[in-house]
Coordinates of N, CA and C in Angstrom, one line a residue:
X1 N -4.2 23.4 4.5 CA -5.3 22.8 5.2 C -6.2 22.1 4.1
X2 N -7.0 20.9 4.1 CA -7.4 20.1 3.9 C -9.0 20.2 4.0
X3 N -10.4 20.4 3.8 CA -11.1 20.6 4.3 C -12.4 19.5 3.2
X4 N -12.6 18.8 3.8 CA -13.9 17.7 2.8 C -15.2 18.4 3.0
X5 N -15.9 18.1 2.2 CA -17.4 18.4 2.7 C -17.9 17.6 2.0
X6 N -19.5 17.6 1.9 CA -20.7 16.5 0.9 C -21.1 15.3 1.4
X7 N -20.4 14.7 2.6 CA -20.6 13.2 2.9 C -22.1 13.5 3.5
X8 N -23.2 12.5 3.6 CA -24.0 12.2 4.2 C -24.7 11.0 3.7
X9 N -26.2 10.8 4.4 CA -26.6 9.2 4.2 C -27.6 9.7 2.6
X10 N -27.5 8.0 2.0 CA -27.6 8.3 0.6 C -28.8 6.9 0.6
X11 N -29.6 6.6 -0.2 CA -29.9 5.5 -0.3 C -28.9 4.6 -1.3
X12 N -29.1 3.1 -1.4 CA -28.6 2.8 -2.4 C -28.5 3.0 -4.0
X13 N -28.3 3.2 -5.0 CA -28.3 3.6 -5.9 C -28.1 5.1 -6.3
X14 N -28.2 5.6 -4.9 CA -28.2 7.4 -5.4 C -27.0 7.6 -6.0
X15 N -26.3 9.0 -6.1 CA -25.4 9.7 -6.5 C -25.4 10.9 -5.9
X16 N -23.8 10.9 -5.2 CA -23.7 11.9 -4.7 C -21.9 13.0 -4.7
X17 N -22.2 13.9 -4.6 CA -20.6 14.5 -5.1 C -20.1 14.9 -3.2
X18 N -18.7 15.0 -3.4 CA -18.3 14.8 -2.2 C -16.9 15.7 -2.9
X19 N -16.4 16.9 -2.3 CA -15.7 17.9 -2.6 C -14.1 17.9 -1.3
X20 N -13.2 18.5 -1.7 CA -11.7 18.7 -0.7 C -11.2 19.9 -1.6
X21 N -11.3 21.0 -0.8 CA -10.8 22.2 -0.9 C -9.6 22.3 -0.2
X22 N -8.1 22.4 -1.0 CA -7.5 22.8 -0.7 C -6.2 24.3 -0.2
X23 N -6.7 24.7 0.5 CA -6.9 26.4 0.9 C -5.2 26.2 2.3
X24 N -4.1 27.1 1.9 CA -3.1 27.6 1.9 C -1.7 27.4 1.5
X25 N -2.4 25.6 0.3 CA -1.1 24.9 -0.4 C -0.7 25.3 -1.2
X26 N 0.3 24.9 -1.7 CA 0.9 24.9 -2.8 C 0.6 23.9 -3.9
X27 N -0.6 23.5 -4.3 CA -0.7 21.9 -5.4 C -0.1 21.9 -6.3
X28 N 0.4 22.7 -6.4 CA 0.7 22.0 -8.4 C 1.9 21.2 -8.3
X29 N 2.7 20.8 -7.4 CA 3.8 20.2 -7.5 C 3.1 18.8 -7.1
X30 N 1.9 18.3 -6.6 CA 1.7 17.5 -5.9 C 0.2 16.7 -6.3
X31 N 0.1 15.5 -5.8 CA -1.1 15.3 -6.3 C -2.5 15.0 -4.7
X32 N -3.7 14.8 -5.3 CA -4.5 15.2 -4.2 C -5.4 13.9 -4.7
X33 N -5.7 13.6 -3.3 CA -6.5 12.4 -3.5 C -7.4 12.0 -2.3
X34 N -8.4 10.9 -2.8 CA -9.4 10.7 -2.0 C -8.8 9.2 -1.4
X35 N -9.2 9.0 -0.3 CA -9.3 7.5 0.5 C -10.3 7.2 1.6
X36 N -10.8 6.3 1.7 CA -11.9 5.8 2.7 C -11.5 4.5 3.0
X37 N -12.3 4.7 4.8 CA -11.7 3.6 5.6 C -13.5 2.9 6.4
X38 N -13.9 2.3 6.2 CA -15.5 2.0 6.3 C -15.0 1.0 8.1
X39 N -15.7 0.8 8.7 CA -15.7 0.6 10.3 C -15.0 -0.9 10.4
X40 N -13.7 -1.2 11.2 CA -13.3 -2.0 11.3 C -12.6 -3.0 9.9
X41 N -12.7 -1.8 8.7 CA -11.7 -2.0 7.7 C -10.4 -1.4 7.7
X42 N -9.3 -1.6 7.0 CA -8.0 -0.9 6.7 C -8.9 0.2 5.8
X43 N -8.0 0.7 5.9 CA -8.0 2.1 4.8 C -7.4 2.0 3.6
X44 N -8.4 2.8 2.6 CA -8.2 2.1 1.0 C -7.7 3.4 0.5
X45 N -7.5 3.4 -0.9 CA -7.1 4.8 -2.0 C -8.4 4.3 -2.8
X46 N -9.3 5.6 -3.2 CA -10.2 5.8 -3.9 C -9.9 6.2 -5.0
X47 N -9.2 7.2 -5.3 CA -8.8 8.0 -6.8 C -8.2 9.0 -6.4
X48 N -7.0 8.9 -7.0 CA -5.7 10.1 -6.8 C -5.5 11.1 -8.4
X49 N -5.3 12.0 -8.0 CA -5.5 12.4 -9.3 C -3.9 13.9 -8.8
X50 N -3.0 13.6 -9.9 CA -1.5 14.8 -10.1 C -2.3 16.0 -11.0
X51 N -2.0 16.7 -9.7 CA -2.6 18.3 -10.1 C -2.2 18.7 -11.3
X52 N -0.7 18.7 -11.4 CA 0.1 19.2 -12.6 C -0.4 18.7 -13.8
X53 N -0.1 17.1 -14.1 CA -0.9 16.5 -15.2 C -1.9 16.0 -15.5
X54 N -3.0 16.0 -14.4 CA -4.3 15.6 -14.7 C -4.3 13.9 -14.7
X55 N -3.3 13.2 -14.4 CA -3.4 12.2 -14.7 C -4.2 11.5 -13.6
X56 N -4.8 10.3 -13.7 CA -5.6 10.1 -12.6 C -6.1 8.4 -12.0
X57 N -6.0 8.5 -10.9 CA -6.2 6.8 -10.8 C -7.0 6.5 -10.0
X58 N -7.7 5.5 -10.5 CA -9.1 4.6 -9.9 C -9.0 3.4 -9.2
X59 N -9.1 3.3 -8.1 CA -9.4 1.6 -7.5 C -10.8 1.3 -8.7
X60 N -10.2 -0.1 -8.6 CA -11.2 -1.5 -9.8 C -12.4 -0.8 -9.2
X61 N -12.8 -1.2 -7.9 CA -14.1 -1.1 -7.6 C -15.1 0.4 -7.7
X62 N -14.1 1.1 -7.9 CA -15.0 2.6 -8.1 C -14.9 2.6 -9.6
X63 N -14.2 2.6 -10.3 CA -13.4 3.0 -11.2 C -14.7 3.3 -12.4
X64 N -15.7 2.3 -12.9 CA -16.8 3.0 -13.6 C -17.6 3.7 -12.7
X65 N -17.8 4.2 -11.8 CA -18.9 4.2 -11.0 C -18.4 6.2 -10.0
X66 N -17.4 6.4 -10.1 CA -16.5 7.3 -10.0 C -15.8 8.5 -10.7
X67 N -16.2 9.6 -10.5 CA -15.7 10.2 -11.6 C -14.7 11.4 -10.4
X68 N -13.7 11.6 -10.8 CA -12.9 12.6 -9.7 C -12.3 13.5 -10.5
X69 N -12.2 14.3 -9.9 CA -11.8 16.1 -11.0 C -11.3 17.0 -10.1
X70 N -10.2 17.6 -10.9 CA -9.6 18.7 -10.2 C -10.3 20.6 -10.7
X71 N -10.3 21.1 -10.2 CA -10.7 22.2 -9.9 C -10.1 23.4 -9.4
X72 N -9.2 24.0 -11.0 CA -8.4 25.1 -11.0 C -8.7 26.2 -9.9
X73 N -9.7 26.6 -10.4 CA -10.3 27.9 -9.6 C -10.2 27.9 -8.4
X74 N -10.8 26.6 -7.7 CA -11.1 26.9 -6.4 C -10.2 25.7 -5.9
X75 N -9.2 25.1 -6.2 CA -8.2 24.3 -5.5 C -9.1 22.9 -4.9
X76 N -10.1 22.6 -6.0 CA -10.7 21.4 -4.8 C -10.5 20.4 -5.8
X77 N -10.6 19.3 -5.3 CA -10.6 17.8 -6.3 C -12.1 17.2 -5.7
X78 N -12.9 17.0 -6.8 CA -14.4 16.6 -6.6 C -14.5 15.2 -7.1
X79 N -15.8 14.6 -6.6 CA -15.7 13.6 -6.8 C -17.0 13.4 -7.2
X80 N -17.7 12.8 -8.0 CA -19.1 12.2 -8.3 C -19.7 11.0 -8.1
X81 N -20.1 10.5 -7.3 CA -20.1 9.2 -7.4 C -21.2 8.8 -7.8
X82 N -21.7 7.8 -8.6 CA -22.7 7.4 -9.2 C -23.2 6.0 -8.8
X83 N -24.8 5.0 -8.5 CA -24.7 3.9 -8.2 C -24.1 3.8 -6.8
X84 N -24.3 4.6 -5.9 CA -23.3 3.9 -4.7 C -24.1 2.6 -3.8
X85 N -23.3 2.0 -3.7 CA -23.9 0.1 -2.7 C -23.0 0.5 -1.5
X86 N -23.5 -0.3 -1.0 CA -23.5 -0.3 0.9 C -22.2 -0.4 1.0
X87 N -21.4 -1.1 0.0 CA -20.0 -1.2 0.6 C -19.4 0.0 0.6
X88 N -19.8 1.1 -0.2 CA -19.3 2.1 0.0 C -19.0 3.2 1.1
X89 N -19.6 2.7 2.0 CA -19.9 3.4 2.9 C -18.6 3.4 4.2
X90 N -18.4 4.8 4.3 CA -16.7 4.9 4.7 C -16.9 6.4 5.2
X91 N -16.1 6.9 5.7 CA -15.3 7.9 6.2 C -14.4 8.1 5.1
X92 N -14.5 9.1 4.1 CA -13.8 9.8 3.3 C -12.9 10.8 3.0
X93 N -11.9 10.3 3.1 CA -10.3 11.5 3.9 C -9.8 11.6 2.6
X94 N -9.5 13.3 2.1 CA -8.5 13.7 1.5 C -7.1 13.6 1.8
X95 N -6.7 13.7 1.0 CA -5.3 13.8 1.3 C -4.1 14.5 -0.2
X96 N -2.9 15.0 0.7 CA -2.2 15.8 -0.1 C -0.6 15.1 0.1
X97 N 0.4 14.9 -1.4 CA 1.6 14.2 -1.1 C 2.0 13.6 -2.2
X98 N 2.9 13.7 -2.6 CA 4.0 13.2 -3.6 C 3.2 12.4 -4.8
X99 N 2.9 12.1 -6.0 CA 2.8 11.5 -7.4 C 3.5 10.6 -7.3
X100 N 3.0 8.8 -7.1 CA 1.9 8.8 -7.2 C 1.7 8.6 -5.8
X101 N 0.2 9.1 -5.0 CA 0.3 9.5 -3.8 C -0.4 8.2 -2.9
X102 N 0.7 7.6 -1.8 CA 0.0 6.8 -1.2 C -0.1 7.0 0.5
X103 N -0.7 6.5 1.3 CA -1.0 7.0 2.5 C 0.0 7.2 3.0
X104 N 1.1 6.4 3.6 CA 2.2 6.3 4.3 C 3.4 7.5 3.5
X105 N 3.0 8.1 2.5 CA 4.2 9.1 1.8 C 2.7 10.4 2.1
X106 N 1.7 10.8 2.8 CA 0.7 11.8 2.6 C 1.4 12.5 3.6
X107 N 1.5 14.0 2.8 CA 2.0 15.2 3.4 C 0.9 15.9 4.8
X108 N -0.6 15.8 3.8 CA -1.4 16.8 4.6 C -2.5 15.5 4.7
X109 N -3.7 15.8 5.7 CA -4.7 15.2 5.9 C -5.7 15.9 6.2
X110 N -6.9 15.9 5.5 CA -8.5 16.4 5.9 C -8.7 15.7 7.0
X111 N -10.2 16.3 7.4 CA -10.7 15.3 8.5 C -11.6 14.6 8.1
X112 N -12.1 14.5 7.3 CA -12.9 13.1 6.9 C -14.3 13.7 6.5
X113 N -15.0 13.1 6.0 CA -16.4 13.4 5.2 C -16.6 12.2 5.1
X114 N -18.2 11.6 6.3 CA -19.3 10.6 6.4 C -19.9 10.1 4.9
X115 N -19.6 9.4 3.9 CA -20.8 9.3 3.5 C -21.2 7.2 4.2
X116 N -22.8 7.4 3.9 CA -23.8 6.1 4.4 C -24.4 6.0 3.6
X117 N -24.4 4.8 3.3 CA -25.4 4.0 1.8 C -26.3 2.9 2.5
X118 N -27.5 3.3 2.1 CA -28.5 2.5 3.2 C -28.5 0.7 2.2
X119 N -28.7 -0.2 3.3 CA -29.0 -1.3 3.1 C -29.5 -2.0 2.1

């Protein structure tokens, strides 16, 4: 199971962390990753990051602005976001599945975490 939390409305330029706890998997064979789909957009890959080797990847547009981390202890992959602008604003789905991991190969699915970046 999959579970997000953190999303909510932000003004522009705030910063805010946005968390996916992964609680009865098995990760280490697998990588975990974030994707958002903003209203009457396709759905994008935000930052994937392979549990096993830490390796990790950024869309252009987050990529300075984004910091995503995995989290031994408690199985979650966090995210920081810094500066966020209106485009950001999306329904934020975890996801769990194969290195390197893209939607159409995703094993598991959270239910999504709101965040809104005001105007």
């Amino acid at each position: 199971q999959l579970a997000e939390s953190g999303g909510r409305y932000v003004e522009a330029g705030a910063s805010l962390n946005i968390s996916c706890a992964a609680s009865g998997q098995y990760v280490n064979s697998y990588a975990l990753g974030w994707f958002r789909q903003a209203p009457g957009k396709d759905r994008e890959s935000v930052c994937i990051i392979n549990w096993r080797t830490s390796q990790t990847w950024y869309r252009n547009s987050v990529k300075d602005r984004f910091t995503c981390s995995r989290n031994f202890a408690k199985s979650t992959i966090d995210v920081v976001m810094n500066d966020l602008r209106p485009e950001d604003t999306a329904t934020y789905t975890c996801a769990l599945g194969p290195w390197p991991l893209r939607a159409d190969h995703a094993k598991k699915w959270g239910q999504g975490t709101l965040v809104t970046v005001s105007t």
